[in-house]
mmCIF file of C-alpha atoms in Angstrom:
data_model
loop_
_atom_site.group_PDB
_atom_site.id
_atom_site.type_symbol
_atom_site.label_atom_id
_atom_site.label_comp_id
_atom_site.label_asym_id
_atom_site.label_seq_id
_atom_site.Cartn_x
_atom_site.Cartn_y
_atom_site.Cartn_z
ATOM 1 C CA THR A 1031 0.000 0.000 0.000
ATOM 2 C CA GLN A 1032 1.367 3.385 -0.957
ATOM 3 C CA LEU A 1033 1.417 5.787 1.947
ATOM 4 C CA LEU A 1034 2.408 9.400 2.369
ATOM 5 C CA GLU A 1035 3.435 10.316 5.887
ATOM 6 C CA GLN A 1036 3.487 13.941 6.872
ATOM 7 C CA SER A 1037 5.306 15.399 9.852
ATOM 8 C CA PRO A 1038 4.766 17.060 12.137
ATOM 9 C CA GLN A 1039 1.025 16.582 12.432
ATOM 10 C CA PHE A 1040 0.672 19.895 14.232
ATOM 11 C CA LEU A 1041 2.891 22.958 14.501
ATOM 12 C CA SER A 1042 2.257 26.220 16.324
ATOM 13 C CA ILE A 1043 4.900 28.964 16.073
ATOM 14 C CA GLN A 1044 5.273 32.704 16.420
ATOM 15 C CA GLU A 1045 5.107 35.102 13.507
ATOM 16 C CA GLY A 1046 8.540 35.621 11.951
ATOM 17 C CA GLU A 1047 9.911 32.149 12.679
ATOM 18 C CA ASN A 1048 10.998 29.658 10.033
ATOM 19 C CA LEU A 1049 9.602 26.146 9.722
ATOM 20 C CA THR A 1050 9.853 22.991 7.656
ATOM 21 C CA VAL A 1051 7.252 20.292 7.146
ATOM 22 C CA TYR A 1052 7.902 16.925 5.571
ATOM 23 C CA CYS A 1053 6.175 14.417 3.337
ATOM 24 C CA ASN A 1054 7.755 10.959 3.195
ATOM 25 C CA SER A 1055 7.107 7.651 1.495
ATOM 26 C CA SER A 1056 8.829 4.374 0.713
ATOM 27 C CA SER A 1057 7.449 4.548 -2.829
ATOM 28 C CA VAL A 1058 8.777 6.437 -5.825
ATOM 29 C CA PHE A 1059 6.409 8.927 -7.404
ATOM 30 C CA SER A 1060 6.406 10.613 -10.798
ATOM 31 C CA SER A 1061 5.209 13.866 -9.267
ATOM 32 C CA LEU A 1062 4.162 15.336 -5.954
ATOM 33 C CA GLN A 1063 1.895 18.229 -5.099
ATOM 34 C CA TRP A 1064 1.405 20.495 -2.109
ATOM 35 C CA TYR A 1065 -1.933 22.032 -1.164
ATOM 36 C CA ARG A 1066 -3.030 24.474 1.530
ATOM 37 C CA GLN A 1067 -6.463 24.265 3.077
ATOM 38 C CA GLU A 1068 -7.916 27.082 5.136
ATOM 39 C CA PRO A 1069 -10.682 26.389 7.679
ATOM 40 C CA GLY A 1070 -14.042 25.846 6.005
ATOM 41 C CA GLU A 1071 -12.592 25.747 2.503
ATOM 42 C CA GLY A 1072 -11.313 23.163 0.054
ATOM 43 C CA PRO A 1073 -7.575 22.582 -0.513
ATOM 44 C CA VAL A 1074 -5.836 24.870 -2.994
ATOM 45 C CA LEU A 1075 -2.913 23.699 -5.112
ATOM 46 C CA LEU A 1076 0.363 25.463 -4.274
ATOM 47 C CA VAL A 1077 2.907 23.630 -6.418
ATOM 48 C CA THR A 1078 3.728 20.485 -8.386
ATOM 49 C CA VAL A 1079 7.260 19.051 -8.342
ATOM 50 C CA VAL A 1080 8.336 16.508 -10.914
ATOM 51 C CA THR A 1081 12.111 16.100 -11.112
ATOM 52 C CA GLY A 1082 14.223 14.520 -8.364
ATOM 53 C CA GLY A 1083 16.079 17.275 -6.511
ATOM 54 C CA GLU A 1084 13.789 19.966 -7.907
ATOM 55 C CA VAL A 1085 13.364 23.128 -5.864
ATOM 56 C CA LYS A 1086 10.494 25.554 -6.410
ATOM 57 C CA LYS A 1087 9.887 28.847 -4.663
ATOM 58 C CA LEU A 1088 6.592 30.597 -4.118
ATOM 59 C CA LYS A 1089 7.361 33.869 -2.326
ATOM 60 C CA ARG A 1090 8.401 32.766 1.201
ATOM 61 C CA LEU A 1091 7.606 29.096 0.547
ATOM 62 C CA THR A 1092 10.297 26.744 -0.759
ATOM 63 C CA PHE A 1093 9.361 23.272 -1.960
ATOM 64 C CA GLN A 1094 11.868 20.501 -2.586
ATOM 65 C CA PHE A 1095 11.423 17.070 -4.148
ATOM 66 C CA GLY A 1096 13.881 14.451 -2.888
ATOM 67 C CA ASP A 1097 16.552 13.139 -5.216
ATOM 68 C CA ALA A 1098 14.962 9.684 -5.189
ATOM 69 C CA ARG A 1099 11.453 11.148 -5.643
ATOM 70 C CA LYS A 1100 10.224 9.491 -2.444
ATOM 71 C CA ASP A 1101 9.948 12.542 -0.231
ATOM 72 C CA SER A 1102 9.403 16.258 -0.226
ATOM 73 C CA SER A 1103 9.704 19.222 2.107
ATOM 74 C CA LEU A 1104 8.061 22.591 2.437
ATOM 75 C CA HIS A 1105 10.023 25.376 4.105
ATOM 76 C CA ILE A 1106 8.412 28.652 5.116
ATOM 77 C CA THR A 1107 10.608 31.636 5.856
ATOM 78 C CA ALA A 1108 9.434 34.350 8.239
ATOM 79 C CA ALA A 1109 6.001 32.813 8.759
ATOM 80 C CA GLN A 1110 2.989 35.108 8.841
ATOM 81 C CA PRO A 1111 -0.512 34.597 10.294
ATOM 82 C CA GLY A 1112 -1.816 34.294 6.729
ATOM 83 C CA ASP A 1113 0.209 31.079 6.373
ATOM 84 C CA THR A 1114 -2.060 29.389 8.915
ATOM 85 C CA GLY A 1115 -3.796 26.352 7.501
ATOM 86 C CA LEU A 1116 -3.626 22.642 6.808
ATOM 87 C CA TYR A 1117 -0.803 21.698 4.435
ATOM 88 C CA LEU A 1118 -1.386 18.536 2.436
ATOM 89 C CA CYS A 1119 0.949 16.644 0.163
ATOM 90 C CA ALA A 1120 -0.360 14.398 -2.593
ATOM 91 C CA ALA A 1121 1.287 12.073 -5.110
ATOM 92 C CA SER A 1122 0.115 10.342 -8.252
ATOM 93 C CA ARG A 1123 -1.559 7.004 -7.604
ATOM 94 C CA SER A 1124 -2.629 6.413 -11.187
ATOM 95 C CA ASN A 1125 -3.491 8.512 -14.184
ATOM 96 C CA TYR A 1126 -6.641 9.632 -12.456
ATOM 97 C CA GLN A 1127 -6.003 9.590 -8.755
ATOM 98 C CA LEU A 1128 -3.814 11.118 -6.114
ATOM 99 C CA ILE A 1129 -2.912 9.623 -2.758
ATOM 100 C CA TRP A 1130 -2.940 12.041 0.148
ATOM 101 C CA GLY A 1131 -0.977 12.612 3.304
ATOM 102 C CA ALA A 1132 -2.949 13.295 6.485
ATOM 103 C CA GLY A 1133 -1.686 16.865 6.607
ATOM 104 C CA THR A 1134 0.234 19.243 8.845
ATOM 105 C CA LYS A 1135 -1.904 21.714 10.746
ATOM 106 C CA LEU A 1136 0.056 24.969 10.990
ATOM 107 C CA ILE A 1137 -0.844 27.865 13.277
ATOM 108 C CA ILE A 1138 1.116 31.101 13.123
ATOM 109 C CA LYS A 1139 0.540 33.287 16.160
ATOM 110 C CA PRO A 1140 0.806 37.082 15.785
ATOM 111 C CA ASP B 525 -12.484 32.718 -12.375
ATOM 112 C CA VAL B 526 -12.627 28.973 -12.893
ATOM 113 C CA LYS B 527 -14.145 27.019 -10.110
ATOM 114 C CA VAL B 528 -15.893 24.041 -8.616
ATOM 115 C CA THR B 529 -19.212 24.845 -6.992
ATOM 116 C CA GLN B 530 -20.870 22.701 -4.356
ATOM 117 C CA SER B 531 -24.561 23.326 -3.901
ATOM 118 C CA SER B 532 -24.611 23.672 -0.133
ATOM 119 C CA ARG B 533 -22.074 24.783 2.480
ATOM 120 C CA TYR B 534 -24.014 23.306 5.397
ATOM 121 C CA LEU B 535 -26.667 20.591 5.550
ATOM 122 C CA VAL B 536 -28.491 18.966 8.436
ATOM 123 C CA LYS B 537 -30.358 15.766 7.641
ATOM 124 C CA ARG B 538 -32.153 13.117 9.614
ATOM 125 C CA THR B 539 -31.091 9.494 9.863
ATOM 126 C CA GLY B 540 -32.574 7.457 7.030
ATOM 127 C CA GLU B 541 -33.070 10.384 4.661
ATOM 128 C CA LYS B 542 -31.816 10.230 1.087
ATOM 129 C CA VAL B 543 -29.301 13.039 0.614
ATOM 130 C CA PHE B 544 -28.078 14.598 -2.621
ATOM 131 C CA LEU B 545 -24.858 16.587 -2.807
ATOM 132 C CA GLU B 546 -24.327 18.422 -6.066
ATOM 133 C CA CYS B 547 -21.077 19.569 -7.645
ATOM 134 C CA VAL B 548 -20.588 21.602 -10.830
ATOM 135 C CA GLN B 549 -17.311 22.582 -12.517
ATOM 136 C CA ASP B 550 -16.800 25.075 -15.305
ATOM 137 C CA MET B 551 -13.302 24.039 -16.435
ATOM 138 C CA ASP B 552 -14.285 21.286 -18.904
ATOM 139 C CA HIS B 553 -12.367 18.800 -16.744
ATOM 140 C CA GLU B 554 -12.683 15.122 -17.540
ATOM 141 C CA ASN B 555 -12.202 13.818 -14.001
ATOM 142 C CA MET B 556 -14.369 14.499 -10.979
ATOM 143 C CA PHE B 557 -14.029 13.199 -7.433
ATOM 144 C CA TRP B 558 -15.916 13.006 -4.168
ATOM 145 C CA TYR B 559 -13.955 12.899 -0.918
ATOM 146 C CA ARG B 560 -14.887 13.027 2.706
ATOM 147 C CA GLN B 561 -12.577 14.645 5.225
ATOM 148 C CA ASP B 562 -12.574 13.766 8.893
ATOM 149 C CA PRO B 563 -10.162 14.911 11.612
ATOM 150 C CA GLY B 564 -7.188 12.575 11.867
ATOM 151 C CA LEU B 565 -8.247 10.530 8.837
ATOM 152 C CA GLY B 566 -7.355 12.936 6.060
ATOM 153 C CA LEU B 567 -9.005 12.906 2.657
ATOM 154 C CA ARG B 568 -10.699 9.635 1.756
ATOM 155 C CA LEU B 569 -11.914 8.972 -1.771
ATOM 156 C CA ILE B 570 -15.535 7.873 -2.053
ATOM 157 C CA TYR B 571 -16.089 7.745 -5.821
ATOM 158 C CA PHE B 572 -14.589 9.226 -8.919
ATOM 159 C CA SER B 573 -15.546 9.602 -12.554
ATOM 160 C CA TYR B 574 -13.233 9.951 -15.540
ATOM 161 C CA ASP B 575 -15.941 10.516 -18.117
ATOM 162 C CA VAL B 576 -19.641 11.124 -18.506
ATOM 163 C CA LYS B 577 -21.694 8.177 -17.222
ATOM 164 C CA MET B 578 -18.517 6.491 -15.974
ATOM 165 C CA LYS B 579 -17.872 5.920 -12.294
ATOM 166 C CA GLU B 580 -15.328 4.057 -10.209
ATOM 167 C CA LYS B 581 -15.396 3.151 -6.524
ATOM 168 C CA GLY B 582 -12.856 4.778 -4.326
ATOM 169 C CA ASP B 583 -11.650 3.606 -0.938
ATOM 170 C CA ILE B 584 -14.914 4.024 1.012
ATOM 171 C CA PRO B 585 -17.914 3.674 -1.356
ATOM 172 C CA GLU B 586 -20.228 1.835 1.049
ATOM 173 C CA GLY B 587 -23.453 3.735 1.678
ATOM 174 C CA TYR B 588 -22.887 6.102 -1.251
ATOM 175 C CA SER B 589 -23.662 6.238 -4.942
ATOM 176 C CA VAL B 590 -22.893 8.784 -7.661
ATOM 177 C CA SER B 591 -24.286 10.089 -10.902
ATOM 178 C CA ARG B 592 -22.592 11.858 -13.781
ATOM 179 C CA GLU B 593 -25.062 12.549 -16.560
ATOM 180 C CA LYS B 594 -23.243 15.649 -17.841
ATOM 181 C CA LYS B 595 -19.538 16.412 -17.987
ATOM 182 C CA GLU B 596 -19.781 19.390 -15.673
ATOM 183 C CA ARG B 597 -21.925 17.830 -12.938
ATOM 184 C CA PHE B 598 -21.126 15.062 -10.458
ATOM 185 C CA SER B 599 -23.640 14.166 -7.781
ATOM 186 C CA LEU B 600 -23.077 12.215 -4.582
ATOM 187 C CA ILE B 601 -26.042 10.359 -3.108
ATOM 188 C CA LEU B 602 -26.343 9.051 0.407
ATOM 189 C CA GLU B 603 -28.969 6.361 -0.002
ATOM 190 C CA SER B 604 -30.003 6.274 3.669
ATOM 191 C CA ALA B 605 -28.076 8.760 5.758
ATOM 192 C CA SER B 606 -26.520 7.553 8.985
ATOM 193 C CA THR B 607 -24.822 9.437 11.798
ATOM 194 C CA ASN B 608 -21.416 8.025 10.816
ATOM 195 C CA GLN B 609 -21.741 9.890 7.535
ATOM 196 C CA THR B 610 -21.524 13.205 9.354
ATOM 197 C CA SER B 611 -18.485 14.760 7.731
ATOM 198 C CA MET B 612 -17.038 17.428 5.421
ATOM 199 C CA TYR B 613 -17.627 16.409 1.798
ATOM 200 C CA LEU B 614 -15.303 17.797 -0.840
ATOM 201 C CA CYS B 615 -15.782 17.677 -4.581
ATOM 202 C CA ALA B 616 -12.789 18.081 -6.907
ATOM 203 C CA SER B 617 -12.082 18.040 -10.606
ATOM 204 C CA SER B 618 -8.979 17.640 -12.747
ATOM 205 C CA LYS B 619 -7.839 17.311 -16.309
ATOM 206 C CA ARG B 620 -7.414 13.832 -17.777
ATOM 207 C CA THR B 621 -4.294 13.201 -15.683
ATOM 208 C CA GLY B 622 -3.919 14.371 -12.104
ATOM 209 C CA PHE B 623 -0.551 15.892 -12.915
ATOM 210 C CA TYR B 624 -2.105 19.316 -13.292
ATOM 211 C CA GLY B 625 -3.598 19.185 -9.837
ATOM 212 C CA TYR B 626 -7.086 19.109 -8.487
ATOM 213 C CA THR B 627 -9.446 22.043 -8.122
ATOM 214 C CA PHE B 628 -11.663 21.683 -5.079
ATOM 215 C CA GLY B 629 -14.999 23.113 -4.138
ATOM 216 C CA SER B 630 -15.499 24.831 -0.795
ATOM 217 C CA GLY B 631 -17.008 21.712 0.747
ATOM 218 C CA THR B 632 -20.327 20.715 2.269
ATOM 219 C CA ARG B 633 -20.450 20.209 6.015
ATOM 220 C CA LEU B 634 -23.095 17.502 6.463
ATOM 221 C CA THR B 635 -24.540 16.692 9.860
ATOM 222 C CA VAL B 636 -26.793 13.659 10.200
ATOM 223 C CA VAL B 637 -28.921 13.671 13.346
#
């Protein structure tokens, strides 16, 4: 069974701090995606990474795909309250489906 | 602004009722999905459809059925609602392959009493 494990499950930090969340698997994936979900809303796609070792930046967010394409990380620099949300990673299960991690719930305190 | 629209944000239904959750997308996407999301359990796939009138069971199809008569509309049906179906229901759509990512609706918070 393909699994995506996300860590930590919960993270609460002060505004201005840096943080990293992880998405790990024993399986190799062709691509991996990160989503952010705000309370009461559906997840929103942030980025797709495809190539092993790939790094993508989205303002203060840096996404990295592991060299072996089994894991990924999301680093946030100088976190802001607007970064609060549930961060989900997802990887291709088939042509149609994604498999999902359980998420990291992030709270940024002002 | 392209989007996925779910018909209701909040629903309260009684045990045993037949419940219809509607989802419409305006992106001409081939694939549509129904998930439920529960604390600690993440997103669990109920059903998906990769074409009109086509449907495939996901990981937790028991107690649910779906209908896709038109490309833009995917309906989830709870045949006889039970309290353990109280959950957040999320509809999503994507292009033929999931590589381009999913677009989600805002969700329907269903409470069965």
